[in-house]
Backbone as a printed PyTorch tensor [residue, N CA C, xyz], in Angstrom:
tensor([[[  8.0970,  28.1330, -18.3470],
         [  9.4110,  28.2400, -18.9600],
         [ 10.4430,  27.7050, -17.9860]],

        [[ 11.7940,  26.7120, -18.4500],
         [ 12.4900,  26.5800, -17.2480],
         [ 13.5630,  27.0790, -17.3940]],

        [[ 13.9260,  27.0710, -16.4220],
         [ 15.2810,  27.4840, -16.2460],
         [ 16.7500,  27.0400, -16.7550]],

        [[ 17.5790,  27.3690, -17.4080],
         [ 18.7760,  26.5330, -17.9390],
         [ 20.1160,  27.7480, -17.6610]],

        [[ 21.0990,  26.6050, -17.0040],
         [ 22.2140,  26.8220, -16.5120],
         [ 23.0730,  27.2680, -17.9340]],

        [[ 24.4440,  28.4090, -18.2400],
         [ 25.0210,  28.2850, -19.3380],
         [ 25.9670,  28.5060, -18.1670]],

        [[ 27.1660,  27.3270, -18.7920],
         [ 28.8920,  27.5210, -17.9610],
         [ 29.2660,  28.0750, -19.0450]],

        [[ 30.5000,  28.9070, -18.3960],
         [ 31.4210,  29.3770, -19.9850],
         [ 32.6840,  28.7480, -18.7850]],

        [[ 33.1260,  27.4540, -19.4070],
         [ 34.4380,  27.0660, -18.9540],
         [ 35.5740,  27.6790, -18.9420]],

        [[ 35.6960,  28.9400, -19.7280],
         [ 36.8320,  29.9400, -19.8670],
         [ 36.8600,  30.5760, -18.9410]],

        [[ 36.0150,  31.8590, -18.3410],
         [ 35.9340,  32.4810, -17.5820],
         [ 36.5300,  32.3410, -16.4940]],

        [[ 36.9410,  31.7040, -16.1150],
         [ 38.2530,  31.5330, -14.9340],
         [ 37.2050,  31.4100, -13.2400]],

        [[ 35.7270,  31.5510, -13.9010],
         [ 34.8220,  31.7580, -12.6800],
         [ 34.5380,  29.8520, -12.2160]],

        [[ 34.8610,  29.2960, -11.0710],
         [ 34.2950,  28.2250, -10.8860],
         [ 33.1230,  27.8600, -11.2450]],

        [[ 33.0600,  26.6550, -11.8150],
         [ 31.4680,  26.1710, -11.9470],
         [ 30.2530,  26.6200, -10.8430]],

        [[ 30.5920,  25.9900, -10.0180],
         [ 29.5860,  26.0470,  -8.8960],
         [ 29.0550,  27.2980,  -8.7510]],

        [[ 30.0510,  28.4360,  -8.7550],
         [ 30.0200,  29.6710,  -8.2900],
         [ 28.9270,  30.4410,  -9.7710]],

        [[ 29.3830,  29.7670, -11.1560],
         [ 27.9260,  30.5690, -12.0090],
         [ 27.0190,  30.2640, -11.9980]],

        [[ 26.8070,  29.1320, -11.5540],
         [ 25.7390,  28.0660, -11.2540],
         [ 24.9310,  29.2880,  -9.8300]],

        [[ 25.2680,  29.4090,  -8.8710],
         [ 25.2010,  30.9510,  -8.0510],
         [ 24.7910,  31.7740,  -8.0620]],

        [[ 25.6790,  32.7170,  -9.1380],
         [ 25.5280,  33.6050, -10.2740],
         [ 24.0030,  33.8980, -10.7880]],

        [[ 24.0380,  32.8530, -11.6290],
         [ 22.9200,  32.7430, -12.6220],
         [ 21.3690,  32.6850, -11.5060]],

        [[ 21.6870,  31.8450, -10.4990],
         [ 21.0410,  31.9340,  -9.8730],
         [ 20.1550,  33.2120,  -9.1780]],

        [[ 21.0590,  33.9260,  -8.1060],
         [ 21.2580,  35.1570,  -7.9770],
         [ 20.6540,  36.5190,  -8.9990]],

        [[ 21.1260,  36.1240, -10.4630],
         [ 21.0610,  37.1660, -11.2500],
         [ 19.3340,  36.7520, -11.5500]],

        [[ 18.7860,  35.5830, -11.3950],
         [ 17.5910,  35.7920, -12.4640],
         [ 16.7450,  36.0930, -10.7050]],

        [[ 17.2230,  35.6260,  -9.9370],
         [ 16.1270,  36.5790,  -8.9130],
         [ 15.9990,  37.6690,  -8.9370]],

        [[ 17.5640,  38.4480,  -8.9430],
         [ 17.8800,  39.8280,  -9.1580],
         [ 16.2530,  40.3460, -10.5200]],

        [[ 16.3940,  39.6220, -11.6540],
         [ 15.4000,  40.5900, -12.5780],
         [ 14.1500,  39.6480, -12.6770]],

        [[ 13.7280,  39.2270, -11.2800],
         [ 12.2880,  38.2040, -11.8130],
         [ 12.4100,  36.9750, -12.3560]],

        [[ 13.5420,  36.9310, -12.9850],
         [ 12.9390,  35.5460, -13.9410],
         [ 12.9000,  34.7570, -12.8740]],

        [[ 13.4860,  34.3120, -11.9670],
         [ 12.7570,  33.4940, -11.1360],
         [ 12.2030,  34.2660,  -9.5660]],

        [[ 11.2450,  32.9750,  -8.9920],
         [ 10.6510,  33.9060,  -8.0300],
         [ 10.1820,  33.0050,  -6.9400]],

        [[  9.8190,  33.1900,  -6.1860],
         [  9.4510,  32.0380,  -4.7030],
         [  8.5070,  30.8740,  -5.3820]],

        [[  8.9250,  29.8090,  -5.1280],
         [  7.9990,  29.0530,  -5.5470],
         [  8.5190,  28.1000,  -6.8270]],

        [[  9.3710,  28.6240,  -7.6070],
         [ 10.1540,  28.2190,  -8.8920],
         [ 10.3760,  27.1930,  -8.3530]],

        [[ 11.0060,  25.9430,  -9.2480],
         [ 11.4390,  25.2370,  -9.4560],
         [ 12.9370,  24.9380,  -9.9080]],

        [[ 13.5540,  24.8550,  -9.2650],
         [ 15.3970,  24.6350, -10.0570],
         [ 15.0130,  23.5340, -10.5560]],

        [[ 15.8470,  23.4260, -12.0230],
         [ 16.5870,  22.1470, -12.9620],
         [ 16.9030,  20.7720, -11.5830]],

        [[ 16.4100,  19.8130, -11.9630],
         [ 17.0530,  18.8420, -10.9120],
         [ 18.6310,  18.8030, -11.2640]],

        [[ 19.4160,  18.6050, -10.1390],
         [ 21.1570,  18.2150, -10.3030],
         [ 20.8820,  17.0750, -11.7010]],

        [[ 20.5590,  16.3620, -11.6300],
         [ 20.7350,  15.4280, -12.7100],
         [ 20.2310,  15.7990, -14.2090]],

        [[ 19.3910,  16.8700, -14.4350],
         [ 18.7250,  17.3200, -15.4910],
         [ 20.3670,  18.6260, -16.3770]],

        [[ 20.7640,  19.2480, -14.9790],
         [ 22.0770,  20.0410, -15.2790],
         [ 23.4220,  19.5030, -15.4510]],

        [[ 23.2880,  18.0160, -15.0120],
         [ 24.7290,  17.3720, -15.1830],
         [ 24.4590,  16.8450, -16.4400]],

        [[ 23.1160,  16.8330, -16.9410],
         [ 23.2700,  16.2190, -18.2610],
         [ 23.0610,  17.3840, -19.6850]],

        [[ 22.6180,  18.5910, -18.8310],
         [ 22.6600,  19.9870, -20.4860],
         [ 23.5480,  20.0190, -20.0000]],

        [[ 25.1030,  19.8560, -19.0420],
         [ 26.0010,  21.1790, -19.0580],
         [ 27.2970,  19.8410, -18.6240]],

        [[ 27.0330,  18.8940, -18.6460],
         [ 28.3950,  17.9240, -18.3990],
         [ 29.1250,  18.0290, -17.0160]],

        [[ 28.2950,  18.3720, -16.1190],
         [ 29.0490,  18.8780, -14.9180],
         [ 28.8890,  18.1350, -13.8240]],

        [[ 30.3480,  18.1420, -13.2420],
         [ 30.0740,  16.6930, -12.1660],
         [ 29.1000,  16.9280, -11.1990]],

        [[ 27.5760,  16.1800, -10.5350],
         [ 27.3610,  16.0590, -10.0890],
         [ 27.0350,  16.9700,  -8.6270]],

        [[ 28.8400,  16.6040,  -7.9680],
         [ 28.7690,  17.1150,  -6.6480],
         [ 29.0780,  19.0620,  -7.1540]],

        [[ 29.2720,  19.1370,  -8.4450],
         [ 29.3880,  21.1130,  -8.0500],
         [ 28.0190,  21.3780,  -8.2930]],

        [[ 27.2370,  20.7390,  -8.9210],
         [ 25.7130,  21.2640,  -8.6940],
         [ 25.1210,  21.2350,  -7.5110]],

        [[ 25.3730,  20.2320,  -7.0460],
         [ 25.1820,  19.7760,  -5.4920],
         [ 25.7020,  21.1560,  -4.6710]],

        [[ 27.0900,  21.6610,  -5.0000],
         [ 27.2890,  22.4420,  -3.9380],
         [ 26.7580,  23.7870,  -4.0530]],

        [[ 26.7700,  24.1730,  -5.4140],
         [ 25.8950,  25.1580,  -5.5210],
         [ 25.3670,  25.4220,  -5.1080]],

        [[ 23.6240,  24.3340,  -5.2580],
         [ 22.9310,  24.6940,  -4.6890],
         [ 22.5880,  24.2720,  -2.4580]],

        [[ 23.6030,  23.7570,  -2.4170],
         [ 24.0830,  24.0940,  -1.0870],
         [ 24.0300,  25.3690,  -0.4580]],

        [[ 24.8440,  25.8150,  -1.5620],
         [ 25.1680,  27.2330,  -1.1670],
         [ 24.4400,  28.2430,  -0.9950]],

        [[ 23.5100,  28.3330,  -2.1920],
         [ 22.3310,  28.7260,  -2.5740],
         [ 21.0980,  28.8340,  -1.3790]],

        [[ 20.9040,  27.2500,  -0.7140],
         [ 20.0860,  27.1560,   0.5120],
         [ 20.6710,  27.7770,   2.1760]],

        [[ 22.2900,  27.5430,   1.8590],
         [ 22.2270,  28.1990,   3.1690],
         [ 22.5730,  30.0710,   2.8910]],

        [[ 22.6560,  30.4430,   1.5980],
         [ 21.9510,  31.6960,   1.4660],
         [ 20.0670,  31.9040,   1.6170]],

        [[ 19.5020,  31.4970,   1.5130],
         [ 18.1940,  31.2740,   2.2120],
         [ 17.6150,  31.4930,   1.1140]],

        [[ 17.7290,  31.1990,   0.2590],
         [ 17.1280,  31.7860,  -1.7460],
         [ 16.9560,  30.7220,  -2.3680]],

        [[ 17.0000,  29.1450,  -1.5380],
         [ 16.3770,  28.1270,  -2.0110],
         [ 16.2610,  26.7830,  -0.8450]],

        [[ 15.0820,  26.2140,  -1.2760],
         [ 14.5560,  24.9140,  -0.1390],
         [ 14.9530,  23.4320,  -1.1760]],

        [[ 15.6410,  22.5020,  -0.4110],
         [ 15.3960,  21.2350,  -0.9140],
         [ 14.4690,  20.7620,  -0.1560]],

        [[ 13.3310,  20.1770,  -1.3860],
         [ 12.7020,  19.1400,  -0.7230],
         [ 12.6360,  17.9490,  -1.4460]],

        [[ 13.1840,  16.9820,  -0.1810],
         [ 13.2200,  15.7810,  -0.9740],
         [ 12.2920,  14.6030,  -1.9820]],

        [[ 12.9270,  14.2220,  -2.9410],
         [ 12.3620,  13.9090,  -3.6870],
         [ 11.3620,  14.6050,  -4.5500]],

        [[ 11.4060,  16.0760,  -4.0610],
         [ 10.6580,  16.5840,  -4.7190],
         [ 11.0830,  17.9870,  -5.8070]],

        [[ 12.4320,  18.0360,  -5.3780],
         [ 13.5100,  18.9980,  -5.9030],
         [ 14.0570,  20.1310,  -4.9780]],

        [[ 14.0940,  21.1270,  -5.6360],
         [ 15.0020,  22.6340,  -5.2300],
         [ 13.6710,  23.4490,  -5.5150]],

        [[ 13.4640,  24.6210,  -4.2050],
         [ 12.6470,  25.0880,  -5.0580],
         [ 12.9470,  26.6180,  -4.2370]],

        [[ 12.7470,  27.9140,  -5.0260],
         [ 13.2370,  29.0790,  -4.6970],
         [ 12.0800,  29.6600,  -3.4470]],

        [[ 13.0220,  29.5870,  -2.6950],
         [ 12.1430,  30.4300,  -1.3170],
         [ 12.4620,  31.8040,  -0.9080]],

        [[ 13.6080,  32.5350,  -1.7060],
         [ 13.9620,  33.7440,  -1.2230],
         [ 13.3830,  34.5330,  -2.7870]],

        [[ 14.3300,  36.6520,  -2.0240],
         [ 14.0130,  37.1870,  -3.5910],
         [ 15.4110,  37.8880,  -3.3510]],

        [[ 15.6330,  38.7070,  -4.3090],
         [ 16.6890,  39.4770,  -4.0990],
         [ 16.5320,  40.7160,  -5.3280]],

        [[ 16.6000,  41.8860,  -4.7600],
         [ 16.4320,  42.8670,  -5.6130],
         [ 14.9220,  43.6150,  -5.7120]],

        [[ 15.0060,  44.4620,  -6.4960],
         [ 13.5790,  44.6150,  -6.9230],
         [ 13.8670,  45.2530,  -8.3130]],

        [[ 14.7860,  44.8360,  -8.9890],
         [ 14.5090,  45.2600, -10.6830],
         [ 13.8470,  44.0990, -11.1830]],

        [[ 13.4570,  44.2700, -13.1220],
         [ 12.8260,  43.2750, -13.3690],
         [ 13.9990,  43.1760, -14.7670]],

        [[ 13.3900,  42.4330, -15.5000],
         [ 13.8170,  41.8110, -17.0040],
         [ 13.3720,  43.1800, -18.1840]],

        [[ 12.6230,  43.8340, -17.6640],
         [ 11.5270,  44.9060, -18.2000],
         [ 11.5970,  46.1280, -17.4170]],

        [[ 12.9240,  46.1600, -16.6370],
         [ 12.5200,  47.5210, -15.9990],
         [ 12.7100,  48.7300, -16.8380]],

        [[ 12.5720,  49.6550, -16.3610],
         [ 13.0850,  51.0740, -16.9560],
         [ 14.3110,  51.4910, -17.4260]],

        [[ 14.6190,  50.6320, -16.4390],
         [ 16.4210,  50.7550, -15.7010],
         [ 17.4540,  49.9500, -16.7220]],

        [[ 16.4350,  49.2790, -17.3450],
         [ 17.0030,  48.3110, -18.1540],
         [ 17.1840,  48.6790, -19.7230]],

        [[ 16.3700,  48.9320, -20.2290],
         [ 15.9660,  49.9160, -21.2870],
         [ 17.3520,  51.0470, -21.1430]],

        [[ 17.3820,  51.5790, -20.2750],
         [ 18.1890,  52.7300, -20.3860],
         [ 19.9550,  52.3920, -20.7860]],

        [[ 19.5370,  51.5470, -19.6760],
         [ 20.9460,  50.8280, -20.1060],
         [ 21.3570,  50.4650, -21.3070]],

        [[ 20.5870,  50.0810, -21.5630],
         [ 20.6590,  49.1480, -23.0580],
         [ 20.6400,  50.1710, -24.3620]],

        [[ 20.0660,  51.1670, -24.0350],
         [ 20.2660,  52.6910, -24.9890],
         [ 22.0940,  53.2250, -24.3040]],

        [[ 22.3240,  53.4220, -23.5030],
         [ 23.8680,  53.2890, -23.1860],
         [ 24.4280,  52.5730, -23.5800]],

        [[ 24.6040,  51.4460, -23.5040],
         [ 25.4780,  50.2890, -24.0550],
         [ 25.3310,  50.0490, -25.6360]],

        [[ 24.5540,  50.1880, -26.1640],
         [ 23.9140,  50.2390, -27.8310],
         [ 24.5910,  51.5850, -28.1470]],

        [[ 25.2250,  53.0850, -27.8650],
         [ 25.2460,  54.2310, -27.9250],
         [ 27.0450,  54.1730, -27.8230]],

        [[ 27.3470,  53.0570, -27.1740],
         [ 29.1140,  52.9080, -26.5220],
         [ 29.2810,  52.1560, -27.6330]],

        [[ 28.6740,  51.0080, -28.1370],
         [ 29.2730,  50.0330, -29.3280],
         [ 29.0620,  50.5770, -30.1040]],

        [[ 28.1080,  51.8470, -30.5930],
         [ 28.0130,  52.4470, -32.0430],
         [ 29.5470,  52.9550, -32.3170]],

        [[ 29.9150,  53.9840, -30.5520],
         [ 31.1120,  55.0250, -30.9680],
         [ 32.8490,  53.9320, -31.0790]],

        [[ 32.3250,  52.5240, -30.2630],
         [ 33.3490,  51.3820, -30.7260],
         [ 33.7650,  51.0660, -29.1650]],

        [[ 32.8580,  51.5250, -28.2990],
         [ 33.8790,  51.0000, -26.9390],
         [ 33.7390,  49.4890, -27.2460]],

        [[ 34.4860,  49.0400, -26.3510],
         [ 34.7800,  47.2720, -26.4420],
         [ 33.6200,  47.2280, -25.2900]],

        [[ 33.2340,  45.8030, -24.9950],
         [ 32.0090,  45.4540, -24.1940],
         [ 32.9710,  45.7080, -23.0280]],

        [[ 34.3700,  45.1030, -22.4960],
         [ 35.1030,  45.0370, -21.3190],
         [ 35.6220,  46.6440, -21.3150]],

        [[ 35.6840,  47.2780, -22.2340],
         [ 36.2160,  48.7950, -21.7160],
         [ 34.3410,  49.6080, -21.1870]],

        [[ 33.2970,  48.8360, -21.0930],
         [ 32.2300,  49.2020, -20.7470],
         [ 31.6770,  48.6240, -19.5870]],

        [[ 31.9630,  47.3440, -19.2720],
         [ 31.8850,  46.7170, -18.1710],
         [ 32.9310,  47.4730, -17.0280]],

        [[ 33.9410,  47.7550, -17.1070],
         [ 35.0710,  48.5090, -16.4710],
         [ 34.4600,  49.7770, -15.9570]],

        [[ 34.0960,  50.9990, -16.9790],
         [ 33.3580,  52.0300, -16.7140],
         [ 32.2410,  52.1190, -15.5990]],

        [[ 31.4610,  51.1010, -16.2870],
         [ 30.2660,  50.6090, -15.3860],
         [ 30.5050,  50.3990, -14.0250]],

        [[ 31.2490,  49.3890, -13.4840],
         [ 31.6150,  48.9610, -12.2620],
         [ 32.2190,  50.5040, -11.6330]],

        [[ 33.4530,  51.2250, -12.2690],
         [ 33.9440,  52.3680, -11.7420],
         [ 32.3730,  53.1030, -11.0430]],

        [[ 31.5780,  53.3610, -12.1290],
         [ 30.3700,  54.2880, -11.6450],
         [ 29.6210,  53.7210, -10.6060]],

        [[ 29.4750,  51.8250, -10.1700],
         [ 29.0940,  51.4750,  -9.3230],
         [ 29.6060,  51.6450,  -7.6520]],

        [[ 30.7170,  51.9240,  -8.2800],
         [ 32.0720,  51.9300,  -6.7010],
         [ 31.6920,  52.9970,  -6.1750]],

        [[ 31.6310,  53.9820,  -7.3570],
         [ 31.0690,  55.1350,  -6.7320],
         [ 30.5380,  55.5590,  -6.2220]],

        [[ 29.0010,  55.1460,  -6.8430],
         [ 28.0650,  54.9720,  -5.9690],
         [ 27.8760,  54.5160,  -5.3370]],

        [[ 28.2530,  53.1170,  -4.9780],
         [ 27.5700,  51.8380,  -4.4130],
         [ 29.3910,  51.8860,  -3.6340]],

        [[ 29.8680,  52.3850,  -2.4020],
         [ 31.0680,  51.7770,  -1.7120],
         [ 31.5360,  50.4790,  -1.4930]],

        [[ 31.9300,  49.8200,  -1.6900],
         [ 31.9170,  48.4910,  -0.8830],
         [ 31.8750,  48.3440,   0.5150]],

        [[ 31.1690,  47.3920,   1.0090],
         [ 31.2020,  47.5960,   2.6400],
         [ 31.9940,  46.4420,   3.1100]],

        [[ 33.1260,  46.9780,   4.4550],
         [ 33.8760,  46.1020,   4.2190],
         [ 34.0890,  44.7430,   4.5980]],

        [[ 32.5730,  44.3780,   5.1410],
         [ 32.3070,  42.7460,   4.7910],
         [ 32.1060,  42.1390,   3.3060]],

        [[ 32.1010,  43.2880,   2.6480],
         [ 32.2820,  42.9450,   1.0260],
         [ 33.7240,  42.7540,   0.5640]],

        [[ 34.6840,  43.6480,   0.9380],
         [ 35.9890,  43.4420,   0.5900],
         [ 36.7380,  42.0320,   0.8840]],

        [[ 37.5090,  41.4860,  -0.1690],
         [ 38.5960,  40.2430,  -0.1470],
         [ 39.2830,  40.6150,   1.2040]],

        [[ 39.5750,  39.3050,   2.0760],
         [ 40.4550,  39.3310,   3.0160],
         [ 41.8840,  39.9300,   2.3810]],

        [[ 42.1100,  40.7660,   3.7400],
         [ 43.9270,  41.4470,   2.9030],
         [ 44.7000,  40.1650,   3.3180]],

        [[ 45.8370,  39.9980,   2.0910],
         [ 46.8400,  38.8820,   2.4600],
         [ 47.7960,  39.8280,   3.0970]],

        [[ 48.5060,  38.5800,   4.4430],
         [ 49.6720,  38.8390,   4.9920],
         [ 51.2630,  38.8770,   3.7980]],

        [[ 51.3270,  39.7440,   3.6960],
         [ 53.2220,  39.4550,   2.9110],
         [ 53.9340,  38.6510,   3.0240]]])
């Protein structure tokens, strides 16, 4: 099965950066795994219309996060993992009985995404090599 990039040009999120994302997220649940294969840059500039050099930097980015190898002429190919949930976890299921249980009673998906993150902060602090640089006034 391969892999395919979706941009949502709205989202205010840079290309490169869902390109990242997506990346990131399918290690996060398995779908991809050491050894994978990325879309060649030229296979994604042509499903997704995207110039060239932000695929390029992506997956730049991607390698000097250590979660993928170029080899030349021979492509991109995933050398890291990240996480240990799957597509099938438990964890997932549950969720999905939560979130199915919030749209019955009418929450909006973003008044659930909001919630969600609150309960993550909670749990999960940010550490503060995670936090945005503070701007000077």
């Amino acid at each position: 099965m391969g892999f395919a990039f979706r941009i949502d040009r709205r989202s205010g999120v840079p290309n490169y950066v869902q390109i990242i994302q997506q990346v990131q997220q399918a290690l996060r649940l398995g779908l991809l795994k050491p050894g994978d294969r990325l879309p060649t840059a030229r296979a994604v500039v042509e499903a997704t219309a995207l110039n060239p050099n932000t695929v390029l930097k992506a997956y730049r980015e991607l390698e000097s996060q250590g979660l993928v190898e170029t080899r030349r002429r021979h492509g991109t190919f995933v050398t890291g993992t990240l996480g240990a949930s799957s597509a099938d976890s438990p964890w997932r299921t549950a969720l999905a009985d939560v979130a199915a249980r919030a749209a019955a009673e009418g929450a909006e998906r973003d008044d659930l995404a909001a919630l969600f993150t609150d309960v993550l902060d909670d749990l999960y602090p940010q550490k503060e090599s995670d936090a945005p640089p503070h701007q000077q006034p």
